[in-house]
Amino acid sequence: MTYEVVIGLEVHAQLLTESKMFCGCGTRFGLPPNTQTCPVCLGMPGTLPVINRKAVEMAIRTGLALHCTIRTNNRFARKNYFYPDLPKGYQISQYEAPICENGFIEIAVGGGTKRVRIRRAHLEEDAGKSIHEGLAGGSRGASLVDLNRAGTPLLEIVTEPDMRSPDEVVAYLKALRDILVYLEVCDGNMEQGSLRCEPNLSLRPAGQQRLGTKVELKNINSFRFVKDALEYEIKRQTKVLNEGGKIDQETRLWDAEKGETVTMRSKEEAHDYRYFPDPDLVPLNISQEWIEELRATLPELPAGRRQRFIEEYGLPEYDASVLTSSKPLADYFEACVKLYNQPKTVSNWVMGELLRELNNSGTPVTASPVSPERLVSLLQLVDKGTISLKAAREIFPELYASQKTAEQIVKEKGLEQVSDEATLENVVDEVLARSQAQVAQYRSGKEAVFGFFVGQVMKATGGKANPGKVNELLKRKLVG
Ligand SMILES: [Zn+2]
């Protein structure tokens, strides 16, 4: 039996506000436990939440970038459940009335594009963190709770079940992360949990309309794990179905070390949470003017920038995709092109030499030791004929590792090209004088001998002769 894979995705994006969703506490990552808390986010009786305007703005801007409709009459609801890291005993979220609805993201699939529909995106607050292991001083089997994260604003973005393979999920996630990072509403860091994804996956016999029973996956914190977890789950469900078994609707955890998913809990339904409108919060009314004001602040988004790179700089689609895959990289590229208007050359160097060094040292492009100015100065040395392209490639790692200028390194290594016409002419004359047999061959039509002359000139100059000039001189002399 062949099965069709059906995948939908919930993504929690932590919004880059300075304060929490309903109180003034800070949101910085990695501070000592429980130092960013107050009576509101600790859920003390008698305290009242106040909506963070900045978080609402970020939600609206994201919704607009995702082609969503923005709801003008919003309400917050209480989602009730008990967990030690949830001090109030409920999470403030949006239920029937999410702030954004009915959008989409376009992803690249097999040479074409595909639309993944966004069902909704809603605002909510995060819970705290339970710490079960790795405690300093020995925890003796105790668990501790850190409420620094409790109340941090989240935007939960939910798709329709439109994806048909793990690769499509990864493409969607990358596209979404790019948009969030471009908008500066989320830092997109999966390892630190500022972008968390929970795919749900089901199988159905090919051709069947009705959806199969879905399983939700949690605890995934990298693009690789998303792919691994989904591939594992497809195999597991296929096996169960082929053996005549039934899929249980449940939530499973990805165990990256074992490379398998394990049952976490059976699936809860919305009614288990006893949602009801939060009486502490007045309805949030958003004016059309505010939406339009925010629409005007939207930056150029990845898809638009990619298209512009193709049209404005004449780059191949591949280059444009790589260069716009992150905003800082695209900014770096454009800073170079401003100084040196040869986009394709710059693109080759950024995608090749620069990205190689950055990846090898795990350095983000924003901290690149080779600034656009330094890269361009190297390329200009090639243009001026001071060094060969090959020499420029040799120099690059040192340019990256040291603070020396390209000129300094060229001098130290004695890599200057010989371009001086008189000097080269002497060498060419010598080579031809001692290669009478080959000269005769060439003149009788054996043009392949040309490479021999170039090789001899290069040898005589220690490889430093400017190849363009050498070719030019040889051709002139051999004809004469
Ligand atoms: Zn607080």
XYZ file of C-alpha atoms and ligand atoms in Angstrom:
481
model
C 0.000 0.000 0.000
C 1.320 3.480 -0.821
C 0.506 6.220 1.606
C 0.374 9.939 1.186
C 2.147 11.927 3.885
C 0.162 14.861 5.292
C 1.925 17.355 7.551
C 0.823 20.532 9.283
C 2.935 22.703 11.531
C 2.597 24.792 14.661
C 5.426 27.197 15.268
C 5.928 29.216 18.425
C 7.965 32.322 17.756
C 9.242 34.245 20.742
C 8.732 37.930 20.016
C 11.697 40.268 20.428
C 10.015 42.655 22.837
C 12.027 44.091 25.715
C 9.302 43.328 28.246
C 6.882 40.453 28.788
C 3.403 40.060 27.280
C 1.420 41.297 30.298
C 3.935 42.888 32.705
C 7.066 45.045 32.651
C 9.614 42.280 33.365
C 12.534 41.874 30.960
C 12.793 39.021 28.475
C 16.538 38.433 28.167
C 17.740 34.866 27.706
C 20.173 33.175 30.080
C 19.901 35.325 33.234
C 20.055 33.699 36.701
C 16.811 31.835 37.510
C 13.809 33.824 38.711
C 15.472 37.224 38.427
C 13.016 38.481 35.797
C 9.748 38.059 37.637
C 7.119 40.215 39.339
C 3.775 39.595 41.063
C 1.960 39.631 37.685
C 3.998 36.915 35.964
C 4.244 34.960 39.223
C 0.448 34.801 39.205
C -0.089 36.493 42.577
C -3.732 37.050 43.566
C -5.053 40.538 42.913
C -2.591 41.438 40.158
C -3.790 42.476 36.720
C -2.224 41.916 33.305
C -1.685 44.791 30.848
C -1.264 44.039 27.123
C 2.165 44.809 25.630
C 1.566 47.168 22.705
C 4.879 46.271 21.058
C 3.940 42.569 20.981
C 0.643 43.417 19.293
C 2.514 45.496 16.706
C 4.885 42.635 15.992
C 1.969 40.225 15.597
C 0.244 42.581 13.156
C 3.404 43.152 11.104
C 4.019 39.398 10.949
C 0.417 38.782 9.934
C 0.700 41.331 7.136
C 3.961 39.783 5.903
C 2.232 36.371 5.880
C -0.679 37.782 3.801
C -3.110 37.310 6.684
C -6.291 39.168 7.505
C -5.819 41.148 10.713
C -8.717 40.899 13.138
C -9.792 44.247 14.548
C -11.772 42.884 17.535
C -9.496 40.652 19.553
C -10.055 38.873 22.805
C -7.720 36.977 25.015
C -8.789 33.678 26.549
C -7.630 31.571 29.444
C -6.330 28.141 28.571
C -6.585 26.185 31.789
C -4.199 23.453 32.746
C -1.975 22.632 35.633
C 1.762 22.486 35.347
C 4.429 23.524 37.878
C 5.926 26.097 35.496
C 2.551 27.816 34.966
C 1.982 29.853 38.136
C -1.535 31.089 37.347
C -2.875 27.642 36.508
C -3.820 28.987 33.086
C -2.090 30.496 30.099
C -3.418 33.694 28.537
C -3.830 32.940 24.842
C -6.225 33.628 21.992
C -8.754 30.998 21.090
C -11.800 31.812 18.980
C -10.446 35.172 17.880
C -6.814 34.996 16.752
C -5.211 38.256 15.656
C -4.126 36.905 12.220
C -5.973 34.495 9.908
C -5.936 33.019 6.415
C -2.459 33.786 5.120
C 0.144 31.838 3.230
C 3.849 31.384 2.586
C 5.275 30.387 -0.765
C 8.037 27.787 -0.688
C 10.326 26.497 -3.429
C 9.514 22.898 -4.344
C 11.205 20.967 -7.129
C 11.847 23.913 -9.427
C 8.432 25.489 -8.814
C 6.683 27.147 -5.906
C 4.001 25.896 -3.586
C 1.672 27.782 -1.284
C 1.420 26.620 2.324
C -1.687 28.123 3.854
C -1.515 29.735 7.292
C -4.708 29.008 9.209
C -4.030 31.410 12.074
C -1.429 33.188 14.135
C -2.272 34.189 17.663
C -0.638 35.921 20.618
C -0.033 34.178 23.903
C 2.330 34.078 26.849
C 5.020 31.494 27.383
C 5.298 29.250 30.448
C 8.369 28.999 32.680
C 10.896 26.206 32.605
C 11.155 23.126 34.776
C 14.721 21.997 35.316
C 15.092 18.317 36.018
C 18.769 17.681 35.620
C 22.241 19.186 35.579
C 21.643 21.287 38.685
C 24.654 22.797 40.403
C 25.263 21.453 43.893
C 23.418 18.221 43.239
C 19.651 18.251 43.069
C 19.016 14.919 44.835
C 16.250 14.058 42.450
C 14.467 17.385 42.885
C 13.085 19.480 40.044
C 13.313 23.247 40.105
C 11.286 25.902 38.345
C 12.672 28.993 36.624
C 9.980 31.559 35.857
C 12.131 34.015 33.897
C 10.422 32.911 30.713
C 6.899 32.861 32.171
C 4.899 35.564 30.424
C 7.262 36.085 27.481
C 5.226 36.937 24.360
C 4.798 34.230 21.756
C 3.190 34.232 18.367
C 1.840 30.786 17.535
C 1.636 30.296 13.778
C -0.466 27.372 12.577
C -0.599 26.031 9.025
C -3.199 23.964 7.241
C -2.054 20.354 6.643
C -0.563 21.357 3.290
C 2.912 19.823 3.393
C 3.602 16.444 1.808
C 7.191 15.655 2.779
C 9.828 16.440 5.418
C 11.685 18.532 2.814
C 8.633 20.735 2.324
C 8.425 21.211 6.078
C 12.064 22.292 6.262
C 11.543 24.667 3.299
C 8.494 26.162 5.018
C 10.291 26.550 8.334
C 13.268 28.239 6.715
C 11.030 30.588 4.761
C 9.079 31.441 7.908
C 12.223 31.992 9.946
C 13.656 34.278 7.253
C 10.495 36.379 7.289
C 10.489 36.669 11.087
C 14.168 37.607 11.155
C 13.762 40.148 8.337
C 10.857 41.698 10.258
C 13.050 41.768 13.396
C 10.201 40.279 15.423
C 12.038 37.049 16.386
C 15.712 36.073 16.424
C 14.878 32.674 14.904
C 17.229 30.795 17.233
C 15.936 27.214 17.411
C 18.620 25.993 19.825
C 17.701 28.618 22.423
C 14.029 27.904 21.874
C 13.024 31.264 20.410
C 11.607 29.355 17.448
C 9.924 26.061 18.367
C 8.167 23.829 15.931
C 5.637 21.103 16.465
C 4.752 19.199 13.321
C 1.704 16.951 13.142
C 1.800 14.104 10.705
C -0.643 11.548 9.387
C -0.701 9.035 6.571
C -3.591 8.149 4.300
C -3.859 5.671 1.444
C -2.906 7.466 -1.783
C -6.048 8.914 -3.354
C -8.115 8.961 -0.157
C -9.644 12.326 0.793
C -10.267 11.736 4.494
C -7.282 12.493 6.709
C -5.646 9.757 8.733
C -5.086 9.930 12.500
C -2.438 12.494 13.302
C 0.468 12.372 15.674
C 2.056 15.534 17.068
C 5.797 15.768 17.535
C 7.498 17.881 20.182
C 10.990 18.620 21.457
C 12.538 19.476 18.108
C 15.173 22.189 18.170
C 16.969 22.155 14.842
C 16.174 21.860 11.143
C 17.989 18.547 11.051
C 15.915 17.110 13.863
C 12.699 18.195 12.121
C 13.666 16.161 9.098
C 14.965 13.190 11.093
C 11.919 13.075 13.368
C 9.460 13.242 10.471
C 11.292 10.606 8.470
C 11.338 8.305 11.475
C 7.643 8.890 12.101
C 6.711 8.175 8.460
C 8.494 4.822 8.676
C 6.942 3.976 12.027
C 3.389 4.782 10.937
C 3.801 3.002 7.605
C 4.875 -0.126 9.443
C 1.971 0.030 11.904
C -0.558 0.494 9.084
C 0.969 -2.217 6.896
C 0.701 -4.656 9.763
C -3.009 -3.850 10.062
C -2.572 -1.747 13.198
C -4.132 1.583 14.153
C -2.371 4.894 14.773
C -3.112 6.378 18.177
C -3.783 10.097 18.292
C -1.011 11.207 20.598
C 1.877 13.555 21.224
C 5.327 12.042 20.795
C 8.731 13.355 21.777
C 11.751 13.255 19.508
C 14.726 11.602 21.194
C 17.649 12.899 19.145
C 20.188 10.609 20.808
C 18.267 7.422 20.125
C 16.955 8.751 16.823
C 13.358 7.783 17.562
C 10.045 9.223 18.726
C 8.503 8.118 22.005
C 4.997 8.494 23.402
C 4.602 11.541 25.632
C 0.863 11.728 26.217
C -2.362 10.911 24.502
C -3.742 13.827 22.520
C -5.679 16.433 24.410
C -8.673 18.168 22.825
C -9.485 21.872 22.968
C -12.360 21.218 25.395
C -9.914 19.715 27.880
C -8.601 23.243 28.438
C -11.921 24.869 29.351
C -11.136 27.998 27.356
C -13.063 31.104 28.360
C -12.538 34.843 27.767
C -10.086 36.316 30.274
C -12.157 38.677 32.463
C -9.005 40.587 33.482
C -8.433 41.914 29.973
C -10.649 44.254 27.984
C -11.152 43.394 24.302
C -8.245 44.541 22.146
C -9.560 46.744 19.364
C -7.215 47.450 16.498
C -7.980 50.356 14.184
C -7.602 50.142 10.434
C -5.329 53.210 10.602
C -2.932 51.429 12.937
C -2.812 48.425 10.612
C -2.037 50.690 7.642
C 0.605 52.538 9.634
C 2.305 49.228 10.394
C 1.959 48.016 6.836
C 4.022 51.024 5.780
C 6.846 49.884 8.093
C 7.240 46.451 6.479
C 10.765 45.989 5.163
C 11.647 44.271 1.906
C 11.033 40.581 2.615
C 13.207 37.636 1.535
C 11.156 36.676 -1.534
C 11.109 40.265 -2.811
C 14.789 40.749 -2.147
C 15.653 37.489 -3.949
C 13.693 38.685 -7.002
C 15.385 42.084 -6.885
C 18.833 40.462 -6.703
C 18.024 38.548 -9.889
C 16.703 41.600 -11.727
C 18.933 44.365 -10.406
C 22.238 42.493 -10.236
C 21.634 39.890 -12.945
C 22.432 37.068 -10.525
C 21.426 33.456 -11.175
C 18.497 32.284 -9.064
C 20.779 30.034 -7.032
C 23.068 32.909 -6.011
C 20.100 35.101 -5.162
C 18.620 32.385 -2.906
C 21.851 31.773 -1.035
C 22.612 35.459 -0.576
C 19.127 36.349 0.685
C 18.903 33.329 2.982
C 19.696 35.676 5.840
C 19.325 39.404 6.122
C 22.886 40.029 7.377
C 24.350 38.055 4.465
C 22.250 39.963 1.942
C 23.279 43.233 3.608
C 26.942 42.190 3.429
C 26.640 41.413 -0.263
C 24.979 44.735 -1.016
C 27.592 46.639 0.992
C 30.287 45.046 -1.209
C 28.444 45.807 -4.436
C 28.106 49.448 -3.411
C 31.913 49.649 -3.264
C 32.608 47.417 -6.220
C 30.006 47.181 -8.900
C 30.591 43.646 -10.146
C 27.771 41.685 -8.529
C 28.574 38.248 -9.926
C 32.232 38.431 -8.881
C 31.219 39.571 -5.396
C 28.616 36.811 -5.229
C 31.217 34.147 -6.107
C 33.555 35.357 -3.380
C 30.864 35.711 -0.723
C 29.325 32.292 -1.447
C 32.709 30.636 -1.879
C 35.673 31.913 0.119
C 33.798 33.979 2.695
C 31.062 31.486 3.599
C 33.625 28.691 3.748
C 35.712 30.533 6.346
C 32.647 31.694 8.288
C 31.208 28.181 8.411
C 34.528 26.625 9.375
C 34.917 28.974 12.317
C 31.209 29.075 13.216
C 31.196 32.864 12.883
C 28.038 34.800 11.931
C 28.469 37.130 8.973
C 27.796 40.119 11.226
C 31.084 39.306 13.021
C 33.061 38.562 9.854
C 36.720 39.578 10.277
C 36.753 40.404 6.576
C 34.581 43.489 6.204
C 33.079 44.391 2.812
C 35.842 47.031 2.493
C 38.616 44.463 2.957
C 37.066 41.953 0.581
C 36.652 44.627 -2.074
C 40.263 45.803 -1.671
C 41.381 42.264 -2.511
C 39.177 42.105 -5.599
C 40.517 45.464 -6.756
C 44.082 44.129 -6.613
C 43.035 41.447 -9.098
C 41.410 44.052 -11.347
C 44.507 46.240 -11.311
C 46.578 43.239 -12.345
C 48.644 43.420 -9.142
C 47.868 39.797 -8.337
C 46.334 36.886 -10.157
C 42.944 35.439 -9.278
C 44.723 32.357 -8.039
C 46.925 34.414 -5.727
C 43.851 36.261 -4.417
C 42.288 32.933 -3.462
C 45.495 31.920 -1.709
C 45.593 35.139 0.258
C 42.000 35.042 1.435
C 42.449 32.733 4.452
C 45.193 35.010 5.772
C 43.087 38.085 5.137
C 40.396 36.355 7.184
C 42.691 35.251 10.011
C 44.747 38.431 10.417
C 44.108 42.137 10.499
C 46.631 42.803 7.716
C 45.518 44.580 4.577
C 45.450 42.707 1.294
C 48.385 44.837 0.050
C 50.510 43.926 3.071
C 49.940 40.211 2.568
C 50.729 40.457 -1.157
C 54.021 42.225 -0.377
C 55.004 39.820 2.407
C 54.349 36.811 0.246
C 55.898 38.362 -2.851
C 52.805 37.569 -4.871
C 52.780 40.647 -7.074
C 52.181 39.797 -10.662
C 54.655 40.873 -13.302
C 52.616 43.008 -15.660
C 55.358 45.330 -16.827
C 55.411 45.014 -20.591
C 59.164 45.511 -21.128
C 60.090 42.879 -18.532
C 57.630 40.373 -19.947
C 58.745 41.053 -23.507
C 62.299 40.128 -22.574
C 61.177 36.825 -21.097
C 58.943 36.054 -24.074
C 61.800 36.783 -26.505
C 64.139 34.473 -24.581
C 61.614 31.652 -24.520
C 60.932 31.915 -28.247
C 64.632 32.130 -29.070
C 65.381 28.823 -27.382
C 62.281 27.065 -28.729
C 62.841 27.294 -32.469
C 61.386 23.839 -33.181
C 58.131 24.631 -31.387
C 57.901 28.028 -33.050
C 58.149 26.331 -36.447
C 55.452 23.838 -35.440
C 53.136 26.625 -34.301
C 53.650 28.612 -37.483
C 52.878 25.539 -39.579
C 49.442 25.380 -37.938
C 49.976 23.292 -34.770
C 48.280 25.762 -32.459
C 48.297 23.394 -29.508
C 51.953 24.324 -28.952
C 50.791 27.709 -27.673
C 50.281 26.259 -24.187
C 53.915 25.193 -24.160
C 55.093 28.803 -24.624
C 52.796 30.091 -21.873
C 54.106 27.379 -19.566
C 57.728 28.334 -20.299
C 57.093 32.026 -19.613
C 55.338 31.198 -16.357
C 58.208 28.956 -15.346
C 60.732 31.652 -16.095
C 58.826 34.205 -13.980
C 58.095 31.880 -11.061
C 54.401 31.844 -11.993
C 54.061 35.605 -11.490
C 53.580 36.759 -15.050
C 50.235 38.343 -15.775
C 48.626 35.644 -17.957
C 46.581 38.095 -20.027
C 49.672 40.101 -20.940
C 51.676 36.950 -21.681
C 49.019 35.683 -24.097
C 48.869 39.013 -25.803
C 52.639 39.251 -26.238
C 53.057 35.669 -27.424
C 50.344 36.010 -30.037
C 51.865 39.216 -31.355
C 55.367 37.740 -31.542
C 54.360 34.392 -33.039
C 52.412 35.992 -35.835
C 55.332 38.257 -36.687
Zn 6.559 40.107 35.471
